[in-house]
mmCIF file of C-alpha atoms in Angstrom:
data_model
loop_
_atom_site.group_PDB
_atom_site.id
_atom_site.type_symbol
_atom_site.label_atom_id
_atom_site.label_comp_id
_atom_site.label_asym_id
_atom_site.label_seq_id
_atom_site.Cartn_x
_atom_site.Cartn_y
_atom_site.Cartn_z
ATOM 1 C CA MET A 1 0.000 0.000 0.000
ATOM 2 C CA MET A 2 2.863 2.322 0.870
ATOM 3 C CA MET A 3 4.518 1.477 -2.455
ATOM 4 C CA LEU A 4 1.361 2.291 -4.395
ATOM 5 C CA SER A 5 1.028 5.580 -2.554
ATOM 6 C CA ARG A 6 4.589 6.550 -3.337
ATOM 7 C CA ARG A 7 4.187 5.609 -6.999
ATOM 8 C CA GLY A 8 0.992 7.638 -7.169
ATOM 9 C CA THR A 9 2.693 10.611 -5.620
ATOM 10 C CA SER A 10 5.606 10.403 -8.052
ATOM 11 C CA LEU A 11 3.202 10.149 -10.997
ATOM 12 C CA ILE A 12 1.326 13.214 -9.772
ATOM 13 C CA CYS A 13 4.605 15.120 -9.383
ATOM 14 C CA ALA A 14 5.717 14.059 -12.869
ATOM 15 C CA CYS A 15 2.386 15.179 -14.355
ATOM 16 C CA SER A 16 2.645 18.447 -12.476
ATOM 17 C CA ARG A 17 6.165 19.068 -13.809
ATOM 18 C CA HIS A 18 5.047 18.204 -17.341
ATOM 19 C CA GLN A 19 2.107 20.588 -17.105
ATOM 20 C CA ARG A 20 4.357 23.304 -15.714
ATOM 21 C CA HIS A 21 6.896 22.874 -18.532
ATOM 22 C CA SER A 22 4.092 22.797 -21.082
ATOM 23 C CA TYR A 23 2.626 26.002 -19.644
ATOM 24 C CA LEU A 24 6.034 27.709 -19.718
ATOM 25 C CA ARG A 25 6.546 26.644 -23.352
ATOM 26 C CA ARG A 26 3.128 28.019 -24.310
ATOM 27 C CA LEU A 27 3.867 31.210 -22.420
ATOM 28 C CA SER A 28 7.254 31.560 -24.127
ATOM 29 C CA SER A 29 5.691 30.867 -27.518
ATOM 30 C CA SER A 30 2.922 33.399 -26.867
ATOM 31 C CA GLY A 31 5.461 36.002 -25.737
ATOM 32 C CA GLY A 32 7.527 35.363 -28.851
ATOM 33 C CA ARG A 33 4.494 35.826 -31.083
ATOM 34 C CA GLU A 34 3.560 39.045 -29.309
ATOM 35 C CA SER A 35 7.127 40.311 -29.611
ATOM 36 C CA SER A 36 7.177 39.440 -33.303
ATOM 37 C CA GLU A 37 3.823 41.143 -33.858
ATOM 38 C CA LYS A 38 5.029 44.273 -32.061
ATOM 39 C CA LYS A 39 8.186 44.299 -34.158
ATOM 40 C CA ASP A 40 6.194 43.903 -37.375
ATOM 41 C CA ALA A 41 3.796 46.668 -36.303
ATOM 42 C CA PHE A 42 6.742 48.956 -35.528
ATOM 43 C CA ILE A 43 8.264 48.363 -38.981
ATOM 44 C CA VAL A 44 4.895 48.987 -40.665
ATOM 45 C CA ASP A 45 4.489 52.236 -38.721
ATOM 46 C CA GLN A 46 7.976 53.367 -39.804
ATOM 47 C CA ILE A 47 7.167 52.677 -43.454
ATOM 48 C CA LYS A 48 3.821 54.468 -43.138
ATOM 49 C CA SER A 49 5.336 57.487 -41.393
ATOM 50 C CA PHE A 50 8.150 57.791 -43.946
ATOM 51 C CA SER A 51 5.637 57.589 -46.810
ATOM 52 C CA ILE A 52 3.327 60.151 -45.170
ATOM 53 C CA GLY A 53 6.291 62.455 -44.538
ATOM 54 C CA SER A 54 7.521 62.127 -48.137
ATOM 55 C CA LEU A 55 4.135 63.010 -49.613
ATOM 56 C CA ALA A 56 3.629 65.870 -47.169
ATOM 57 C CA GLY A 57 7.131 67.238 -47.800
ATOM 58 C CA LEU A 58 6.637 67.074 -51.571
ATOM 59 C CA LEU A 59 3.278 68.865 -51.516
ATOM 60 C CA GLY A 60 4.433 71.244 -48.783
ATOM 61 C CA SER A 61 7.424 72.408 -50.804
ATOM 62 C CA LEU A 62 5.113 73.181 -53.736
ATOM 63 C CA ALA A 63 2.670 75.101 -51.529
ATOM 64 C CA GLY A 64 5.192 76.868 -49.271
ATOM 65 C CA MET A 65 3.890 74.986 -46.223
ATOM 66 C CA GLY A 66 5.312 72.451 -43.824
ATOM 67 C CA GLY A 67 2.934 69.721 -44.966
ATOM 68 C CA GLY A 68 1.045 69.499 -41.673
ATOM 69 C CA PHE A 69 -2.267 69.876 -43.502
ATOM 70 C CA VAL A 70 -1.462 66.684 -45.412
ATOM 71 C CA MET A 71 0.125 64.759 -42.551
ATOM 72 C CA ILE A 72 -2.451 65.277 -39.827
ATOM 73 C CA PRO A 73 -5.467 63.643 -41.569
ATOM 74 C CA MET A 74 -3.292 60.633 -42.487
ATOM 75 C CA MET A 75 -1.782 60.362 -39.014
ATOM 76 C CA THR A 76 -5.190 60.245 -37.321
ATOM 77 C CA ALA A 77 -6.804 57.872 -39.847
ATOM 78 C CA SER A 78 -7.572 54.285 -38.779
ATOM 79 C CA ARG A 79 -5.441 52.976 -41.646
ATOM 80 C CA GLY A 80 -2.736 55.521 -40.947
ATOM 81 C CA LEU A 81 -0.743 55.930 -37.744
ATOM 82 C CA ARG A 82 -3.835 55.978 -35.478
ATOM 83 C CA LEU A 83 -2.635 58.940 -33.415
ATOM 84 C CA THR A 84 -4.944 61.204 -31.457
ATOM 85 C CA GLN A 85 -5.631 64.663 -32.858
ATOM 86 C CA HIS A 86 -3.392 66.301 -30.248
ATOM 87 C CA GLN A 87 -0.567 63.819 -30.885
ATOM 88 C CA ALA A 88 -0.839 64.374 -34.629
ATOM 89 C CA HIS A 89 -0.578 68.145 -34.231
ATOM 90 C CA GLY A 90 2.478 67.884 -31.985
ATOM 91 C CA THR A 91 4.286 65.190 -33.994
ATOM 92 C CA SER A 92 3.676 66.835 -37.360
ATOM 93 C CA LEU A 93 5.617 69.908 -36.230
ATOM 94 C CA PHE A 94 8.766 67.790 -35.954
ATOM 95 C CA ALA A 95 8.472 66.971 -39.663
ATOM 96 C CA VAL A 96 7.402 70.533 -40.536
ATOM 97 C CA GLY A 97 10.810 71.830 -39.433
ATOM 98 C CA SER A 98 12.488 69.277 -41.692
ATOM 99 C CA THR A 99 10.279 70.255 -44.639
ATOM 100 C CA GLY A 100 11.039 73.939 -44.112
ATOM 101 C CA LEU A 101 14.801 73.462 -43.927
ATOM 102 C CA PHE A 102 15.251 71.195 -46.935
ATOM 103 C CA GLY A 103 12.589 72.969 -48.984
ATOM 104 C CA ALA A 104 14.371 76.299 -48.462
ATOM 105 C CA LEU A 105 17.700 74.735 -49.475
ATOM 106 C CA ALA A 106 16.059 73.420 -52.634
ATOM 107 C CA TYR A 107 14.804 76.883 -53.644
ATOM 108 C CA GLY A 108 18.144 78.483 -52.760
ATOM 109 C CA ILE A 109 18.898 81.183 -50.182
ATOM 110 C CA ARG A 110 20.020 84.744 -50.790
ATOM 111 C CA ALA A 111 20.688 87.596 -48.375
ATOM 112 C CA GLY A 112 18.952 90.943 -48.839
ATOM 113 C CA GLU A 113 17.400 92.320 -51.981
ATOM 114 C CA GLY A 114 18.478 90.950 -55.300
ATOM 115 C CA VAL A 115 17.344 89.994 -58.769
ATOM 116 C CA ASP A 116 13.998 88.231 -58.738
ATOM 117 C CA ILE A 117 14.832 85.146 -60.771
ATOM 118 C CA ALA A 118 11.264 84.031 -61.478
ATOM 119 C CA ASN A 119 10.191 87.427 -62.816
ATOM 120 C CA ASP A 120 13.347 88.310 -64.774
ATOM 121 C CA SER A 121 13.968 84.953 -66.384
ATOM 122 C CA THR A 122 13.114 84.756 -70.088
ATOM 123 C CA ASP A 123 11.612 81.303 -69.546
ATOM 124 C CA THR A 124 9.139 81.471 -66.657
ATOM 125 C CA LYS A 125 8.682 77.720 -66.675
ATOM 126 C CA THR A 126 12.259 77.051 -65.658
ATOM 127 C CA PRO A 127 13.596 79.805 -63.385
ATOM 128 C CA GLN A 128 17.264 79.214 -62.697
ATOM 129 C CA GLN A 129 18.124 78.547 -59.121
ATOM 130 C CA GLN A 130 20.211 81.520 -58.042
ATOM 131 C CA GLY A 131 18.633 81.930 -54.627
ATOM 132 C CA LEU A 132 14.919 82.616 -54.281
ATOM 133 C CA VAL A 133 14.693 82.600 -50.474
ATOM 134 C CA GLU A 134 14.966 86.165 -49.138
ATOM 135 C CA LEU A 135 16.798 85.578 -45.885
ATOM 136 C CA ASP A 136 16.158 88.979 -44.280
ATOM 137 C CA ILE A 137 12.382 88.611 -44.680
ATOM 138 C CA ALA A 138 12.547 85.004 -43.447
ATOM 139 C CA LEU A 139 14.397 86.149 -40.316
ATOM 140 C CA ALA A 140 11.839 88.915 -39.706
ATOM 141 C CA LEU A 141 9.052 86.340 -39.975
ATOM 142 C CA THR A 142 10.901 83.979 -37.645
ATOM 143 C CA ALA A 143 11.692 86.584 -34.972
ATOM 144 C CA THR A 144 8.045 87.073 -34.031
ATOM 145 C CA ALA A 145 6.827 83.589 -34.964
ATOM 146 C CA VAL A 146 9.048 81.827 -32.390
ATOM 147 C CA VAL A 147 7.345 83.856 -29.651
ATOM 148 C CA THR A 148 3.745 83.243 -30.699
ATOM 149 C CA ALA A 149 4.259 79.554 -31.634
ATOM 150 C CA ARG A 150 4.448 78.667 -27.941
ATOM 151 C CA PHE A 151 1.117 80.361 -27.229
ATOM 152 C CA GLY A 152 -0.465 78.546 -30.153
ATOM 153 C CA ALA A 153 0.699 75.171 -28.810
ATOM 154 C CA ILE A 154 -0.649 76.000 -25.341
ATOM 155 C CA THR A 155 -4.016 76.999 -26.828
ATOM 156 C CA SER A 156 -4.121 73.782 -28.861
ATOM 157 C CA SER A 157 -3.798 71.611 -25.741
ATOM 158 C CA LYS A 158 -6.820 73.347 -24.202
ATOM 159 C CA LEU A 159 -9.173 72.729 -27.130
ATOM 160 C CA SER A 160 -11.173 69.559 -27.666
ATOM 161 C CA GLU A 161 -10.277 67.382 -30.657
ATOM 162 C CA ARG A 162 -13.575 68.226 -32.367
ATOM 163 C CA SER A 163 -13.049 71.973 -31.928
ATOM 164 C CA LEU A 164 -9.460 71.673 -33.151
ATOM 165 C CA LYS A 165 -10.529 69.821 -36.289
ATOM 166 C CA ARG A 166 -13.332 72.242 -37.076
ATOM 167 C CA ALA A 167 -11.063 75.262 -36.616
ATOM 168 C CA LEU A 168 -8.416 73.717 -38.870
ATOM 169 C CA GLY A 169 -10.960 72.866 -41.581
ATOM 170 C CA ALA A 170 -12.561 76.320 -41.479
ATOM 171 C CA PHE A 171 -9.179 78.022 -41.704
ATOM 172 C CA MET A 172 -8.162 76.019 -44.785
ATOM 173 C CA LEU A 173 -11.460 76.743 -46.538
ATOM 174 C CA VAL A 174 -11.045 80.484 -45.940
ATOM 175 C CA VAL A 175 -7.426 80.504 -47.154
ATOM 176 C CA ALA A 176 -8.078 78.370 -50.278
ATOM 177 C CA PRO A 177 -9.159 81.143 -52.722
ATOM 178 C CA LEU A 178 -6.715 83.851 -51.584
ATOM 179 C CA VAL A 179 -3.574 82.954 -53.529
ATOM 180 C CA PRO A 180 -5.256 81.990 -56.846
ATOM 181 C CA GLY A 181 -7.420 85.127 -56.558
ATOM 182 C CA LYS A 182 -4.405 87.410 -56.283
ATOM 183 C CA LYS A 183 -3.936 87.372 -60.060
ATOM 184 C CA TYR A 184 -7.414 88.836 -60.643
ATOM 185 C CA LEU A 185 -6.916 91.393 -57.885
ATOM 186 C CA ASP A 186 -3.697 92.500 -59.584
ATOM 187 C CA ALA A 187 -5.518 92.873 -62.896
ATOM 188 C CA LEU A 188 -8.094 95.197 -61.304
ATOM 189 C CA LEU A 189 -5.413 97.341 -59.668
ATOM 190 C CA GLU A 190 -2.865 97.256 -62.510
ATOM 191 C CA ASP A 191 -3.531 100.764 -63.841
ATOM 192 C CA ASN A 192 -3.314 102.388 -60.415
ATOM 193 C CA SER A 193 -0.166 100.501 -59.499
ATOM 194 C CA ASN A 194 1.543 101.474 -62.770
ATOM 195 C CA GLU A 195 0.775 105.165 -62.181
ATOM 196 C CA SER A 196 2.042 104.877 -58.618
ATOM 197 C CA LYS A 197 5.276 103.215 -59.747
ATOM 198 C CA ASN A 198 5.884 105.921 -62.373
ATOM 199 C CA LYS A 199 5.455 108.666 -59.775
ATOM 200 C CA GLN A 200 7.734 106.858 -57.357
ATOM 201 C CA SER A 201 10.458 106.413 -59.969
ATOM 202 C CA GLN A 202 10.372 110.134 -60.791
ATOM 203 C CA THR A 203 10.581 111.316 -57.169
ATOM 204 C CA ARG A 204 12.921 108.627 -55.704
ATOM 205 C CA ILE A 205 16.042 109.968 -53.973
ATOM 206 C CA GLU A 206 18.866 107.534 -53.411
ATOM 207 C CA ASN A 207 20.351 108.231 -49.970
ATOM 208 C CA SER A 208 20.879 106.469 -46.637
ATOM 209 C CA VAL A 209 17.613 107.793 -45.155
ATOM 210 C CA THR A 210 15.451 106.350 -47.931
ATOM 211 C CA GLN A 211 17.365 103.066 -47.778
ATOM 212 C CA GLN A 212 16.656 102.722 -44.074
ATOM 213 C CA SER A 213 12.992 103.581 -44.676
ATOM 214 C CA SER A 214 12.857 101.001 -47.464
ATOM 215 C CA THR A 215 14.350 98.345 -45.191
ATOM 216 C CA LEU A 216 11.815 99.132 -42.463
ATOM 217 C CA GLN A 217 8.924 99.030 -44.926
ATOM 218 C CA ARG A 218 10.272 95.706 -46.167
ATOM 219 C CA LEU A 219 10.726 93.975 -42.809
ATOM 220 C CA LEU A 220 7.939 95.421 -40.634
ATOM 221 C CA PRO A 221 5.040 93.751 -42.501
ATOM 222 C CA ALA A 222 6.944 90.451 -42.376
ATOM 223 C CA SER A 223 7.207 90.760 -38.586
ATOM 224 C CA PHE A 224 3.438 91.185 -38.247
ATOM 225 C CA ILE A 225 2.811 88.271 -40.605
ATOM 226 C CA GLY A 226 5.181 86.163 -38.501
ATOM 227 C CA MET A 227 3.131 86.824 -35.365
ATOM 228 C CA PHE A 228 0.034 85.246 -36.883
ATOM 229 C CA SER A 229 1.847 82.433 -38.693
ATOM 230 C CA GLY A 230 3.717 81.412 -35.530
ATOM 231 C CA PHE A 231 0.505 81.203 -33.521
ATOM 232 C CA LEU A 232 -1.167 79.117 -36.233
ATOM 233 C CA SER A 233 1.914 76.896 -36.452
ATOM 234 C CA GLY A 234 1.698 76.039 -32.772
ATOM 235 C CA LEU A 235 -2.091 75.777 -32.775
ATOM 236 C CA PHE A 236 -2.651 73.577 -35.818
ATOM 237 C CA GLY A 237 0.679 71.726 -36.043
ATOM 238 C CA VAL A 238 1.499 73.252 -39.433
ATOM 239 C CA GLY A 239 4.282 75.428 -40.773
ATOM 240 C CA GLY A 240 2.247 78.620 -40.950
ATOM 241 C CA GLY A 241 2.748 78.828 -44.711
ATOM 242 C CA ALA A 242 -1.006 78.891 -45.218
ATOM 243 C CA ILE A 243 -0.964 82.461 -43.919
ATOM 244 C CA VAL A 244 2.616 83.470 -44.845
ATOM 245 C CA VAL A 245 2.359 82.694 -48.569
ATOM 246 C CA PRO A 246 -0.968 84.517 -49.183
ATOM 247 C CA ALA A 247 0.115 87.455 -46.999
ATOM 248 C CA ILE A 248 3.472 87.882 -48.746
ATOM 249 C CA VAL A 249 1.999 87.442 -52.221
ATOM 250 C CA LEU A 250 -0.849 89.878 -51.542
ATOM 251 C CA SER A 251 1.170 92.536 -49.699
ATOM 252 C CA THR A 252 4.394 92.581 -51.745
ATOM 253 C CA ASP A 253 5.581 92.265 -55.328
ATOM 254 C CA MET A 254 7.553 89.124 -54.485
ATOM 255 C CA SER A 255 7.146 86.312 -56.998
ATOM 256 C CA HIS A 256 5.264 83.202 -55.958
ATOM 257 C CA HIS A 257 8.419 81.066 -56.196
ATOM 258 C CA ALA A 258 10.266 83.426 -53.848
ATOM 259 C CA ALA A 259 7.298 83.518 -51.453
ATOM 260 C CA LEU A 260 7.266 79.709 -51.300
ATOM 261 C CA GLY A 261 10.964 79.431 -50.493
ATOM 262 C CA THR A 262 10.908 82.284 -47.965
ATOM 263 C CA SER A 263 7.887 80.808 -46.211
ATOM 264 C CA LEU A 264 9.598 77.422 -45.938
ATOM 265 C CA CYS A 265 12.739 78.983 -44.458
ATOM 266 C CA ALA A 266 10.758 80.991 -41.905
ATOM 267 C CA MET A 267 8.931 77.989 -40.460
ATOM 268 C CA VAL A 268 11.963 76.032 -39.213
ATOM 269 C CA LEU A 269 12.562 77.635 -35.797
ATOM 270 C CA PRO A 270 8.881 78.260 -34.895
ATOM 271 C CA SER A 271 8.058 74.623 -35.576
ATOM 272 C CA MET A 272 10.846 73.497 -33.230
ATOM 273 C CA VAL A 273 9.494 75.784 -30.492
ATOM 274 C CA GLY A 274 6.072 74.228 -31.030
ATOM 275 C CA VAL A 275 7.541 70.710 -30.795
ATOM 276 C CA LEU A 276 9.157 71.451 -27.423
ATOM 277 C CA THR A 277 5.924 72.885 -26.054
ATOM 278 C CA HIS A 278 3.839 69.939 -27.278
ATOM 279 C CA ALA A 279 6.442 67.453 -25.992
ATOM 280 C CA LYS A 280 6.121 68.837 -22.456
ATOM 281 C CA ARG A 281 2.424 67.958 -22.636
ATOM 282 C CA GLY A 282 3.060 64.476 -23.999
ATOM 283 C CA ASN A 283 1.677 65.263 -27.455
ATOM 284 C CA VAL A 284 4.632 64.067 -29.561
ATOM 285 C CA ALA A 285 4.758 60.411 -30.734
ATOM 286 C CA TRP A 286 8.535 59.981 -30.848
ATOM 287 C CA ARG A 287 8.297 56.412 -32.205
ATOM 288 C CA VAL A 288 7.319 57.763 -35.639
ATOM 289 C CA ALA A 289 8.724 61.310 -35.490
ATOM 290 C CA SER A 290 12.177 60.497 -36.911
ATOM 291 C CA SER A 291 10.978 58.542 -39.945
ATOM 292 C CA LEU A 292 8.308 61.184 -40.551
ATOM 293 C CA ALA A 293 10.996 63.890 -40.590
ATOM 294 C CA LEU A 294 13.316 61.890 -42.865
ATOM 295 C CA GLY A 295 10.501 61.374 -45.353
ATOM 296 C CA SER A 296 9.512 65.030 -45.302
ATOM 297 C CA ALA A 297 13.145 66.107 -45.843
ATOM 298 C CA ALA A 298 13.458 63.904 -48.933
ATOM 299 C CA GLY A 299 10.074 64.934 -50.312
ATOM 300 C CA ALA A 300 10.651 68.650 -49.707
ATOM 301 C CA TYR A 301 14.067 68.759 -51.368
ATOM 302 C CA ILE A 302 12.973 66.779 -54.421
ATOM 303 C CA GLY A 303 9.700 68.700 -54.684
ATOM 304 C CA GLY A 304 11.346 72.115 -54.510
ATOM 305 C CA LYS A 305 14.419 71.446 -56.634
ATOM 306 C CA GLU A 306 13.058 69.109 -59.288
ATOM 307 C CA ILE A 307 9.419 70.225 -59.571
ATOM 308 C CA GLY A 308 8.680 73.572 -57.926
ATOM 309 C CA LEU A 309 11.375 75.546 -59.770
ATOM 310 C CA HIS A 310 10.108 74.276 -63.134
ATOM 311 C CA LEU A 311 6.398 75.023 -62.744
ATOM 312 C CA GLU A 312 4.636 78.238 -63.754
ATOM 313 C CA GLU A 313 3.353 80.458 -60.960
ATOM 314 C CA ASP A 314 -0.272 80.069 -62.087
ATOM 315 C CA VAL A 315 0.024 76.285 -61.750
ATOM 316 C CA LEU A 316 1.503 76.577 -58.259
ATOM 317 C CA ARG A 317 -1.153 79.068 -57.163
ATOM 318 C CA GLY A 318 -3.976 76.927 -58.519
ATOM 319 C CA GLY A 319 -2.535 73.834 -56.867
ATOM 320 C CA PHE A 320 -2.247 75.664 -53.548
ATOM 321 C CA GLY A 321 -5.909 76.702 -53.654
ATOM 322 C CA ALA A 322 -7.142 73.260 -54.706
ATOM 323 C CA LEU A 323 -5.117 71.513 -51.991
ATOM 324 C CA MET A 324 -6.451 73.828 -49.294
ATOM 325 C CA LEU A 325 -10.043 73.399 -50.517
ATOM 326 C CA VAL A 326 -9.958 69.581 -50.573
ATOM 327 C CA LEU A 327 -8.172 69.182 -47.249
ATOM 328 C CA GLY A 328 -10.309 71.842 -45.555
ATOM 329 C CA ALA A 329 -13.561 70.202 -46.663
ATOM 330 C CA ARG A 330 -12.342 66.773 -45.583
ATOM 331 C CA THR A 331 -11.132 67.986 -42.184
ATOM 332 C CA TRP A 332 -14.404 69.815 -41.510
ATOM 333 C CA ARG A 333 -16.481 66.781 -42.535
ATOM 334 C CA THR A 334 -14.548 64.303 -40.375
ATOM 335 C CA ALA A 335 -14.839 66.590 -37.339
ATOM 336 C CA GLY A 336 -18.464 65.428 -37.025
#
């Protein structure tokens, strides 16, 4: 009887050990599958974010924007990166800075006033790259934008996702017709502007006083534009080009190509300020930020250098308006 009891006990212990080993194997196998699935999901997210960044950088360089308007709807989509609206706004700014930097390099940078390549070139379809980015205006835009970008990011964190989406959609719909409509506004005012230019050329006095006045008249409007663009950059997670490009085109005689490049250059520092502010509130998804920025850098440089410089201004203006209209309508509709 004692022998049977001992044998029974040993059999029970053996079964218990077998079950324990079997459970550990299943657990290890399950953990391995989960680890593999997480790894695969991470790789897929990197590919998605790079692709989104590339498309946004390409379109952004052609519209003078950071590409946030393109990125954000894709980043929040169920088939996209599945980020929250606040995360998308904060993360997109990281890529916006990359788009601005490489887009500006593609258009070329010049310091101070110089020959306007797009207007003086005999072939308007292929303006030679001799530096279209006006650095002094870009710096004036940046100086005020870096201050207001922080306030925009703080405001963004206080709004609900629905309110943020609706505000973004409404803003894009309002901006959409401004740049394409500038051509018709110029046609209406052409006679008056020609008379004004003739009078100015007859009475112009070249001295240090008028040069200083000219510099002030050149940079002061840019500073005011920068205040609004910086706030919008922080608020909506975009580069601010949606307000910079129309404002520069409407308020100056700068060509559209030069306005695009200057806008891209001016958004680099404000976007970084916005990133830091959003990061403090946990609204930056760092797992996809790097690949998003790499994609936007590649797209912006190729878009500006290989496409933007070889397109007519009317095509760029029309494309800007159409892009804003489509994205604005979609953003407003998905806000619910």
